PDB file of C-alpha atoms in Angstrom:
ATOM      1  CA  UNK A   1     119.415 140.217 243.613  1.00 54.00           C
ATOM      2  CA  UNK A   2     116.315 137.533 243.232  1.00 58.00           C
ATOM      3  CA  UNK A   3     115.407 136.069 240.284  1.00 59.00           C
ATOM      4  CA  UNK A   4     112.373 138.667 240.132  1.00 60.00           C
ATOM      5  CA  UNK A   5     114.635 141.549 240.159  1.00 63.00           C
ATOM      6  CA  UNK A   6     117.023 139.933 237.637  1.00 59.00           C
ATOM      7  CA  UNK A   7     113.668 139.167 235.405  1.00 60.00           C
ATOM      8  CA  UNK A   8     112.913 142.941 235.711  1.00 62.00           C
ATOM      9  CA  UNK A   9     115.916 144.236 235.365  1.00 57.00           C
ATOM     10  CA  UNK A  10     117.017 142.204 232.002  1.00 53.00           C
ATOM     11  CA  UNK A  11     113.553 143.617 230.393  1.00 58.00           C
ATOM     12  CA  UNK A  12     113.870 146.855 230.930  1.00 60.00           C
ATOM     13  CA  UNK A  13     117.179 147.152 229.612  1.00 54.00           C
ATOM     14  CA  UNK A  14     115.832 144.873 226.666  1.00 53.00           C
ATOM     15  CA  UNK A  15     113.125 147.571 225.784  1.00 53.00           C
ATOM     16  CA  UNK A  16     115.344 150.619 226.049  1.00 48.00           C
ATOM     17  CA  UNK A  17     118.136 148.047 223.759  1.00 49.00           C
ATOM     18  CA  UNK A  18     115.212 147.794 221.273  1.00 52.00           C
ATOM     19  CA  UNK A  19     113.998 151.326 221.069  1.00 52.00           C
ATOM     20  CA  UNK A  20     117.462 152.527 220.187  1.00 52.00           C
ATOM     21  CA  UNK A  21     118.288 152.780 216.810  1.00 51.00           C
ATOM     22  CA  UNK A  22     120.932 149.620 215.938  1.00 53.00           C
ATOM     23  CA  UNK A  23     124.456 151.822 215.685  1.00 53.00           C
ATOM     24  CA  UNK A  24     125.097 150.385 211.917  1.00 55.00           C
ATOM     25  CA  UNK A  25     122.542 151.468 210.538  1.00 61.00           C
ATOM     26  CA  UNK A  26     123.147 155.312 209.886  1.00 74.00           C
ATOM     27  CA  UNK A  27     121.649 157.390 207.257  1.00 77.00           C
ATOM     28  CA  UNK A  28     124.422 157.339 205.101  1.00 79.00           C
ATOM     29  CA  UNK A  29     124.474 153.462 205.095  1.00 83.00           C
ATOM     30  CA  UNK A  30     121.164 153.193 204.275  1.00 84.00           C
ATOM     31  CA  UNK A  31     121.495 155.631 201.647  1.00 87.00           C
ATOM     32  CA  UNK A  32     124.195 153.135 200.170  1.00 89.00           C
ATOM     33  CA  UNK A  33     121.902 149.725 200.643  1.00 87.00           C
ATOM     34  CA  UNK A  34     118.866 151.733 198.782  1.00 89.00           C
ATOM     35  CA  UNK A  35     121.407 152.172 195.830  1.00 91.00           C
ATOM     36  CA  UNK A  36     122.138 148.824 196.086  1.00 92.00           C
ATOM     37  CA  UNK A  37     118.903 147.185 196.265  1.00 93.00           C
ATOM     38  CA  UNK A  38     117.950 149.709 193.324  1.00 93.00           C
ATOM     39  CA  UNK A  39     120.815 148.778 190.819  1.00 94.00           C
ATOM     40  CA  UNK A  40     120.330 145.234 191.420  1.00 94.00           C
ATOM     41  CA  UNK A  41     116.436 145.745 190.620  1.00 93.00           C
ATOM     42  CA  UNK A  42     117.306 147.277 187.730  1.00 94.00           C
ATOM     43  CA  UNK A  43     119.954 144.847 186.611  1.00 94.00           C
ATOM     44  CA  UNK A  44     117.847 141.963 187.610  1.00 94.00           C
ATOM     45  CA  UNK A  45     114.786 143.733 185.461  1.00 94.00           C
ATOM     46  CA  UNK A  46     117.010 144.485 182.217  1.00 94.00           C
ATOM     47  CA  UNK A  47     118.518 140.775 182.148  1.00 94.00           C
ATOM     48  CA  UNK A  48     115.113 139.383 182.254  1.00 93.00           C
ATOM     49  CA  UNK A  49     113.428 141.848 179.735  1.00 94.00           C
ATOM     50  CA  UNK A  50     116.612 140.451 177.409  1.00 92.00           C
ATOM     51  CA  UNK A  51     116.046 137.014 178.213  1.00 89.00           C
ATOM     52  CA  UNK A  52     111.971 137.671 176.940  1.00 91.00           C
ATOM     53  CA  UNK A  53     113.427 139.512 174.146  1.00 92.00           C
ATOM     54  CA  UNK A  54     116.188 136.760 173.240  1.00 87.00           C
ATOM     55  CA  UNK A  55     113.316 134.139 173.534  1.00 85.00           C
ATOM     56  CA  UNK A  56     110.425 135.994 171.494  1.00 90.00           C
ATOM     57  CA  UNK A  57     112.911 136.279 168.757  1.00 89.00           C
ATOM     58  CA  UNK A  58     114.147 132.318 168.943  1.00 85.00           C
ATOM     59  CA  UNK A  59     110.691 131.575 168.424  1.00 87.00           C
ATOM     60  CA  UNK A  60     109.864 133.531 165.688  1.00 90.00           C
ATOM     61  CA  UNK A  61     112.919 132.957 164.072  1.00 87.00           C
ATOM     62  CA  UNK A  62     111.668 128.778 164.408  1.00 87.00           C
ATOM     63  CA  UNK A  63     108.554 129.504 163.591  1.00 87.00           C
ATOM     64  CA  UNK A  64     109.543 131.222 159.854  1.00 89.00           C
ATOM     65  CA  UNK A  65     111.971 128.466 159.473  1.00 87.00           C
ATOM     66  CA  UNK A  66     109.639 125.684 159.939  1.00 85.00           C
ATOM     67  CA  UNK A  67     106.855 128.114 157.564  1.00 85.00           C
ATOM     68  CA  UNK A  68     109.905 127.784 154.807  1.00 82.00           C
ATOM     69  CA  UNK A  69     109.747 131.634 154.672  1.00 84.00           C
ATOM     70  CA  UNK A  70     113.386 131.711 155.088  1.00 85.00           C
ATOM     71  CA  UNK A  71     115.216 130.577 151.945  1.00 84.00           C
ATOM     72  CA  UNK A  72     118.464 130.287 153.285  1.00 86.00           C
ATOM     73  CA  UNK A  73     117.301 127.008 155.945  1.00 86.00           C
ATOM     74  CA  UNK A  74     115.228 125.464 152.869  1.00 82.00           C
ATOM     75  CA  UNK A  75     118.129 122.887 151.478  1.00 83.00           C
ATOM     76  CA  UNK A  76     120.474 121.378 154.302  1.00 84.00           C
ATOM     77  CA  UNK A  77     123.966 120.364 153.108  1.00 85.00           C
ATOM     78  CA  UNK A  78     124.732 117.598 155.864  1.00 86.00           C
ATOM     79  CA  UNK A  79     127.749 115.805 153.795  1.00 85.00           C
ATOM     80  CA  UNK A  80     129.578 116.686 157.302  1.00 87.00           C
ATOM     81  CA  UNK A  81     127.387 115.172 158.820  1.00 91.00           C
ATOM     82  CA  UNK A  82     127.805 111.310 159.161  1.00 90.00           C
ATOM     83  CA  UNK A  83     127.091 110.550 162.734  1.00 92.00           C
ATOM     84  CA  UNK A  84     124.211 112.748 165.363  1.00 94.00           C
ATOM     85  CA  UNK A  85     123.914 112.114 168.822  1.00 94.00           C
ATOM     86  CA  UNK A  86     120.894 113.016 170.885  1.00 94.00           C
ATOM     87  CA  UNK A  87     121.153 113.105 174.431  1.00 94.00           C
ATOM     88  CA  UNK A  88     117.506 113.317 176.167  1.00 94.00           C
ATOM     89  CA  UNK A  89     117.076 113.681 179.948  1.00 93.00           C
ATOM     90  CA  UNK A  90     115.654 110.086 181.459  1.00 90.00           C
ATOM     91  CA  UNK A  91     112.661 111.544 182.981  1.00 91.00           C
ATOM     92  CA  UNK A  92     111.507 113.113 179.160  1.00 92.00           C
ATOM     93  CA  UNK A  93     113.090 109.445 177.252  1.00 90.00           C
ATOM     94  CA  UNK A  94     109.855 108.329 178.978  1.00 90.00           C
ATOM     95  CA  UNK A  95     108.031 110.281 176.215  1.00 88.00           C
ATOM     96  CA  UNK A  96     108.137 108.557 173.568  1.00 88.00           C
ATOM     97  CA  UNK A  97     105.742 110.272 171.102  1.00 90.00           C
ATOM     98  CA  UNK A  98     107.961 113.167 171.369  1.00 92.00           C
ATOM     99  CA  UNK A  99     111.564 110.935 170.585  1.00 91.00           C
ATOM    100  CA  UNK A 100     109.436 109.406 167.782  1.00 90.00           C
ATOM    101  CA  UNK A 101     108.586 112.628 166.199  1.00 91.00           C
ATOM    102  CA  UNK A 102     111.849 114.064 166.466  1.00 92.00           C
ATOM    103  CA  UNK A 103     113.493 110.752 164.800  1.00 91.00           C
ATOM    104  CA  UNK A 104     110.882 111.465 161.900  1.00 91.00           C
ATOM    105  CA  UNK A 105     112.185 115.037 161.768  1.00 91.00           C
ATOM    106  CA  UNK A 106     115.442 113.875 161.240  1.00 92.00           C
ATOM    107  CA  UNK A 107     114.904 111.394 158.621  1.00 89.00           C
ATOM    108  CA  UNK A 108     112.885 114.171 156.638  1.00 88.00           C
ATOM    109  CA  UNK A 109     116.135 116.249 156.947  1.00 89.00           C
ATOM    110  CA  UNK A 110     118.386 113.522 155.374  1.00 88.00           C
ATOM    111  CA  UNK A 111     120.011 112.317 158.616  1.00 90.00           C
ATOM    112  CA  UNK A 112     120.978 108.722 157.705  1.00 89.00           C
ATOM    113  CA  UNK A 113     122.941 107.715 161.500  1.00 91.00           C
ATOM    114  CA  UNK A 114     121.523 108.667 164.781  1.00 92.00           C
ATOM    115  CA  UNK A 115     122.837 107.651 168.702  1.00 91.00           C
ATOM    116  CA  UNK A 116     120.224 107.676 171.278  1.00 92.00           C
ATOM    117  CA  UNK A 117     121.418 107.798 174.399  1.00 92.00           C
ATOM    118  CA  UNK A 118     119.829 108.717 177.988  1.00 91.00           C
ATOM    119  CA  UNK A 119     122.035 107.800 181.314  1.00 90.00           C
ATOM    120  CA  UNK A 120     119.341 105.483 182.856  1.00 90.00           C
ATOM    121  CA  UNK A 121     118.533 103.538 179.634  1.00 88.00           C
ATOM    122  CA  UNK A 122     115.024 104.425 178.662  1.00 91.00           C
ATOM    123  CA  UNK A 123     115.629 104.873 175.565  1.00 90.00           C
ATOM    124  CA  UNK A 124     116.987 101.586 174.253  1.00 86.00           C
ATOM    125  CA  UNK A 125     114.066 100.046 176.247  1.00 86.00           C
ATOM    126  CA  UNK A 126     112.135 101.680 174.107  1.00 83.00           C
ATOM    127  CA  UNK A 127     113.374 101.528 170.726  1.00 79.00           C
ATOM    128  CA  UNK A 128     116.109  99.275 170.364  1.00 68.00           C
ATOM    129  CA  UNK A 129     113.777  95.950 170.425  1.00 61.00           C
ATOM    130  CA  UNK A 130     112.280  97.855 166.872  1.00 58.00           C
ATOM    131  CA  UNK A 131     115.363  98.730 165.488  1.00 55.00           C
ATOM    132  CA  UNK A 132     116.944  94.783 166.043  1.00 52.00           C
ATOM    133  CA  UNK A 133     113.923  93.469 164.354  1.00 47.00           C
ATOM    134  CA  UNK A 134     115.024  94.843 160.807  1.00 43.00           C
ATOM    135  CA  UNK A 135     117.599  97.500 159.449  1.00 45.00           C
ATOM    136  CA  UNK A 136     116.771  97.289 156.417  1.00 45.00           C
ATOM    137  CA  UNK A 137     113.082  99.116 156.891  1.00 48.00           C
ATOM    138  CA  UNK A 138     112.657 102.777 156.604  1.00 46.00           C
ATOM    139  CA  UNK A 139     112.470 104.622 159.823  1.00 44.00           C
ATOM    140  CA  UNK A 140     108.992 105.144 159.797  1.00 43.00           C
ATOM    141  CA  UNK A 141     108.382 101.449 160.035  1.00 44.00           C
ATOM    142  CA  UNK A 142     110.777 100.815 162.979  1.00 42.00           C
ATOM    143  CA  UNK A 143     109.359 103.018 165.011  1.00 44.00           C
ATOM    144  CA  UNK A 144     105.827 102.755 164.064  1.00 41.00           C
ATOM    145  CA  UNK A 145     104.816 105.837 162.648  1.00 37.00           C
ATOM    146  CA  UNK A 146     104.266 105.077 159.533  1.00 34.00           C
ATOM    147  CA  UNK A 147     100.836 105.931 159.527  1.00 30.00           C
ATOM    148  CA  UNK A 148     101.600 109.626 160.792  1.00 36.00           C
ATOM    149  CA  UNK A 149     104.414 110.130 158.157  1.00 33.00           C
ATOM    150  CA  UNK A 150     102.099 112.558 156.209  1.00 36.00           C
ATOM    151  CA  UNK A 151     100.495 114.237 159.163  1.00 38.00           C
ATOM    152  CA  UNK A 152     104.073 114.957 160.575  1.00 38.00           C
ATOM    153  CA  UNK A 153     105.331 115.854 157.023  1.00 43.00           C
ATOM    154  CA  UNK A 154     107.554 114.421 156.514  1.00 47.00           C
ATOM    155  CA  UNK A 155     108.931 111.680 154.060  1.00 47.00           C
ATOM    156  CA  UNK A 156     110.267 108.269 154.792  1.00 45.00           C
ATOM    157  CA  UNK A 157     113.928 107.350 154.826  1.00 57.00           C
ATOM    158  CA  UNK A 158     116.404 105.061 155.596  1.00 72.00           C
ATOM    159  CA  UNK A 159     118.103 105.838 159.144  1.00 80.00           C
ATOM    160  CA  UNK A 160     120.540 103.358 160.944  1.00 87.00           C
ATOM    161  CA  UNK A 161     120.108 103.880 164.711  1.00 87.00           C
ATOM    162  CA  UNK A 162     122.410 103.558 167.722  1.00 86.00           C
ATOM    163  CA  UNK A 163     121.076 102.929 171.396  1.00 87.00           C
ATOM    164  CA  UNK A 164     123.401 103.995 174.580  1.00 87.00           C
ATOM    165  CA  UNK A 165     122.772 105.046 178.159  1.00 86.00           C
ATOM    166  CA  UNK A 166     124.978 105.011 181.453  1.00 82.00           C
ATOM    167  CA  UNK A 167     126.392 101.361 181.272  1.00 77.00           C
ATOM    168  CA  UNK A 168     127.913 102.080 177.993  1.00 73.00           C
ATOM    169  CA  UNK A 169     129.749 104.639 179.991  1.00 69.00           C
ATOM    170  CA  UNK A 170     131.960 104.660 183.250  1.00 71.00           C
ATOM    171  CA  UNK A 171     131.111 100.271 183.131  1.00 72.00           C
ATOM    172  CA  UNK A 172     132.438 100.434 179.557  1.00 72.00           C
ATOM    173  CA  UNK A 173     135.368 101.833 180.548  1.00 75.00           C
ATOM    174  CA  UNK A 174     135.984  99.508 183.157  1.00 77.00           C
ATOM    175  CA  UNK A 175     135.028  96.712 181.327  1.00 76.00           C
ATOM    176  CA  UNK A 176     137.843  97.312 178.893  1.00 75.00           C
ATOM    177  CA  UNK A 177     140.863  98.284 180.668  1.00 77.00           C
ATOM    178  CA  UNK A 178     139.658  94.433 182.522  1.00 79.00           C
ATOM    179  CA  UNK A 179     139.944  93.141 178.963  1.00 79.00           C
ATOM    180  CA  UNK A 180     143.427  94.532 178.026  1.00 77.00           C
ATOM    181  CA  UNK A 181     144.500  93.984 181.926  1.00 79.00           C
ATOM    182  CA  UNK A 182     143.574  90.105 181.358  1.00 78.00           C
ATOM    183  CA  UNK A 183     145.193  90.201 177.836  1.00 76.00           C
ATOM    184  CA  UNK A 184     148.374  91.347 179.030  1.00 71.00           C
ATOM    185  CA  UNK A 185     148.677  89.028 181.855  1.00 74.00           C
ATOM    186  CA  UNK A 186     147.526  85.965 179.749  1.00 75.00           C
ATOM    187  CA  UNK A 187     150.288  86.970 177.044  1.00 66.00           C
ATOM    188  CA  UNK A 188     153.154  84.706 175.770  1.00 49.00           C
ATOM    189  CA  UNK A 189     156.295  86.554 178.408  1.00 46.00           C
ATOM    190  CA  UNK A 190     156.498  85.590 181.362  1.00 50.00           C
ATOM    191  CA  UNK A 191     159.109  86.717 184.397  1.00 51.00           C
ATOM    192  CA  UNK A 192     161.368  89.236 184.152  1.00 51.00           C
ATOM    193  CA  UNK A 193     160.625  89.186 179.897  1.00 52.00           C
ATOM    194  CA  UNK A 194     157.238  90.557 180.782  1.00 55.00           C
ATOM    195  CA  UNK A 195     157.622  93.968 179.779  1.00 62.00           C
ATOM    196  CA  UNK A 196     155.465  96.848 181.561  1.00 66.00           C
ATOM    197  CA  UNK A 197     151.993  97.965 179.633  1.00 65.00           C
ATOM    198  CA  UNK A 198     151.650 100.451 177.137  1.00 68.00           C
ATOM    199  CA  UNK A 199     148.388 100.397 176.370  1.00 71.00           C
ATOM    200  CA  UNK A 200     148.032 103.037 173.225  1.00 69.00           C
ATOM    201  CA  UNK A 201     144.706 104.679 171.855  1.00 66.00           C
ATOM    202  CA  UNK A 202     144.272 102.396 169.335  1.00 71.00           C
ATOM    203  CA  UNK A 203     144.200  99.531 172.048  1.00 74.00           C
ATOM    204  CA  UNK A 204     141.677 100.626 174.053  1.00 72.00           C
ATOM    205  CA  UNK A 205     139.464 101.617 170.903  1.00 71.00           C
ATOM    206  CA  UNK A 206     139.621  98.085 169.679  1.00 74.00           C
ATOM    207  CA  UNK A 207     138.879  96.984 173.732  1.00 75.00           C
ATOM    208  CA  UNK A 208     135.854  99.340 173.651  1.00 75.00           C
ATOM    209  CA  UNK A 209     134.696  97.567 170.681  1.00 71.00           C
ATOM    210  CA  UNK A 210     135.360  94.256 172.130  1.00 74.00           C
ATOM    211  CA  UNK A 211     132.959  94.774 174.819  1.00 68.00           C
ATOM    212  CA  UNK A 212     130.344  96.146 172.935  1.00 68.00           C
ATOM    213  CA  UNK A 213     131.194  99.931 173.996  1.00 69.00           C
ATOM    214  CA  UNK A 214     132.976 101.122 170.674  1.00 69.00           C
ATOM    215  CA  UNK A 215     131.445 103.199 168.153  1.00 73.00           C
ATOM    216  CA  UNK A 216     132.066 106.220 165.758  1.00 81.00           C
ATOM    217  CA  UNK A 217     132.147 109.669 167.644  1.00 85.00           C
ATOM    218  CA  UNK A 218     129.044 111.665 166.732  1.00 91.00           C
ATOM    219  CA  UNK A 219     129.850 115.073 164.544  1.00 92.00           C
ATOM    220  CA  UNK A 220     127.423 117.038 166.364  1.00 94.00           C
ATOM    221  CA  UNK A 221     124.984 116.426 169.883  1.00 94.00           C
ATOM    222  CA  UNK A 222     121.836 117.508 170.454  1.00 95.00           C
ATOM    223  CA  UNK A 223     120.753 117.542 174.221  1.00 94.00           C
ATOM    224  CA  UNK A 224     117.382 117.762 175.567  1.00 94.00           C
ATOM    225  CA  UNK A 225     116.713 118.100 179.000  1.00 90.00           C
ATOM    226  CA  UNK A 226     116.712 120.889 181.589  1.00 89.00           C
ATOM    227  CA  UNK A 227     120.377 120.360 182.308  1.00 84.00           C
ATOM    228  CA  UNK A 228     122.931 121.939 180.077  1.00 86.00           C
ATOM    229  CA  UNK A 229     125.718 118.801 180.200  1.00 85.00           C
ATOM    230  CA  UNK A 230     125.864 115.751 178.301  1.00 85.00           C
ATOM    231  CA  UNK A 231     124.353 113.414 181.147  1.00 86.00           C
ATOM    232  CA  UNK A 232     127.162 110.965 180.978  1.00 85.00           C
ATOM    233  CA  UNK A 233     127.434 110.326 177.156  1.00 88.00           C
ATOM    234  CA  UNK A 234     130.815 108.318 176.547  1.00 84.00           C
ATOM    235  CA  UNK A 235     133.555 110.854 176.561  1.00 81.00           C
ATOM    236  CA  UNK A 236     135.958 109.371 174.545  1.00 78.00           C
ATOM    237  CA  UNK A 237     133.418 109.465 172.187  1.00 82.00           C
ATOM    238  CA  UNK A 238     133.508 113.514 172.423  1.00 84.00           C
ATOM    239  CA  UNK A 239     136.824 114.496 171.292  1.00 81.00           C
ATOM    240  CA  UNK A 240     135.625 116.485 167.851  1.00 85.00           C
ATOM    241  CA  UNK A 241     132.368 116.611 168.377  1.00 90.00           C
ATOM    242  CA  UNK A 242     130.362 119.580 168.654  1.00 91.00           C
ATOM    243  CA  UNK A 243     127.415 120.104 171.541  1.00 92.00           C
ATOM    244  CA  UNK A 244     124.744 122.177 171.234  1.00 93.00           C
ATOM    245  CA  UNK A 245     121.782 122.674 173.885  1.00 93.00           C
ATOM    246  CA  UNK A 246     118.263 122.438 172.355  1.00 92.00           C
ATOM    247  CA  UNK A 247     116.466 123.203 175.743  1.00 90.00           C
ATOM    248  CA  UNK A 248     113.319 120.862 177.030  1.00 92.00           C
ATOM    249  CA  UNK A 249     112.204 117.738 175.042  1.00 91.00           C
ATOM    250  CA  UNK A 250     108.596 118.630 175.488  1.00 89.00           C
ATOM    251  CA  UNK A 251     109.822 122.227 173.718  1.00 89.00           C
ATOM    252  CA  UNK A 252     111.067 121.030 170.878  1.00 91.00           C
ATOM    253  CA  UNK A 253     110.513 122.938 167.677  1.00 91.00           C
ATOM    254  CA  UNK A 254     111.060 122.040 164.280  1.00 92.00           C
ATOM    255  CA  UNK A 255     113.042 125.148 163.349  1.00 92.00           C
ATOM    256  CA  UNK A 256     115.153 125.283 165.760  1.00 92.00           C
ATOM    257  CA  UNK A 257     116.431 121.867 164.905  1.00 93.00           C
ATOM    258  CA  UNK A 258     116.518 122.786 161.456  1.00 93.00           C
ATOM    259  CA  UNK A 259     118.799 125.931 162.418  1.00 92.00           C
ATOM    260  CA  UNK A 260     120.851 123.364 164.060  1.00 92.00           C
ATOM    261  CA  UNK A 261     122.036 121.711 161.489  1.00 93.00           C
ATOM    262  CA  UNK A 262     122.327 124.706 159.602  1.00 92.00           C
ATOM    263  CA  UNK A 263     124.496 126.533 161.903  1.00 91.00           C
ATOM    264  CA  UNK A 264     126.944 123.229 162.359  1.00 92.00           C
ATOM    265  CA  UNK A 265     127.199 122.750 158.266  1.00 88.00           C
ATOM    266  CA  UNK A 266     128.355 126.783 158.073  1.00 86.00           C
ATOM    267  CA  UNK A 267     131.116 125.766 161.084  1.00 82.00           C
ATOM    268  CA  UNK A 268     134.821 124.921 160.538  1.00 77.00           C
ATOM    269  CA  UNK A 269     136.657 122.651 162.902  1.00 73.00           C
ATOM    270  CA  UNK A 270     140.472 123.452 163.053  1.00 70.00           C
ATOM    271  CA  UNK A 271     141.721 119.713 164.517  1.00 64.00           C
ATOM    272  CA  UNK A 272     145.064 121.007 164.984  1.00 60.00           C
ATOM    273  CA  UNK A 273     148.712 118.513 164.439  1.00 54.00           C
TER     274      UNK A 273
END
């Protein structure tokens, strides 16, 4: 057979192979992939009509809170409350009206220590040249906003802040098991005196502070950004402390930061023995 017969002969049979009905697909299987395709439309459809619902309400629910219709919100008992932690996506750090704002919030709330922290260091680029100038100015002044205090509404007070991002992390880490490495093989023993490490919790604490990566672990953080993890915030810093997601930076609402702090004063943390 020539390769003009062959030609001929492969296309016919490929026209009579695509005329015929494929031998999977009987009407009893469609039947079953219609169902399908229907109950997934229909789940699909009633997960997103809850997510608008869940979202409508979020928003009004914010938007009475920050109106002061709802009594209950009006008078914040933070004495829990000695140490927040706001973790903000790098790529919305680089707004800084918004961080600004949101540190004003705060203050108005009564939050006295706060711990910026974004993993490629925006943030203390930003702000921690103002807060080394003087601690002992309101926060209005360090950040200068002092002029929009009233338009923001909300009152000056003193508010000690804090400044991470990803080298006081995984390099912090490092950095301090080098320190207690070097201290143990610069100690007094020598030979077969030397004992083996045993490096306990309280060690590397003080080594973390050593290096300039120590610090009191936040009671409650806040994180911004469209991811819902804690973008490398120092986890030994983590053990107690409670996380909440507050969605996009360039979202942020008043109320729903005031709910916050509401819903993490009503909360009981069982530390266990």
């Amino acid at each position: 057979m020539d390769s003009k017969s062959m030609e001929a002969f492969v296309a016919s049979e490929a026209s009579v192979f695509m005329n015929q009905p494929p031998p999977h697909m009987s009407r009893p299987t469609i039947i079953i992939k219609l169902i399908l395709w229907l109950l997934w439309t229909i789940t699909h459809l009633a997960i997103s009509i809850l997510n608008l619902w869940s979202h409508l309400i979020y928003s009004l629910d914010c938007y009475l809170i920050s109106s002061g219709l709802l009594r209950k919100y009006q008078n914040l008992h933070l004495g829990r409350l000695k140490y927040l932690a706001i973790v903000v996506d790098s790529k919305e750090a680089k707004s800084t009206v918004k961080v600004k704002r949101l540190l004003c919030w705060l203050s108005s709330m009564g939050v006295k220590y706060v711990c910026l922290y974004d993993i490629e260091g925006v943030l203390k680029k930003s702000f921690e040249p103002a807060v080394n100038v003087s601690r002992d100015r309101t926060a209005g002044e360090h950040f200068g906003i002092g002029a929009n205090i009233k338009d923001l509404h909300c009152s000056q007070r003193e508010m000690m802040i804090d400044c991470l991002s990803g080298s006081d992390g995984k390099e912090g880490i490092a950095k301090a098991a080098s320190l207690l490495c070097s201290t143990y093989l610069n100690g007094d023993t020598h030979g077969d005196d030397k004992r083996k490490p045993a490096f306990t919790e309280a060690d590397m604490a003080g080594a973390l502070k050593a290096v300039g990566c120590g610090g009191p672990e936040p009671d409650l953080l806040l994180m911004y950004g469209p991811a819902r993890c804690h973008l490398g915030f120092p986890t030994w810093r983590l053990r107690y402390t409670e996380i909440m997601y507050m969605g996009p930076l360039k979202s942020m609402k008043y109320g729903a930061i005031v709910k916050a702090l509401y819903n993490f004063s009503k909360k009981h943390q069982n530390y266990g023995k």
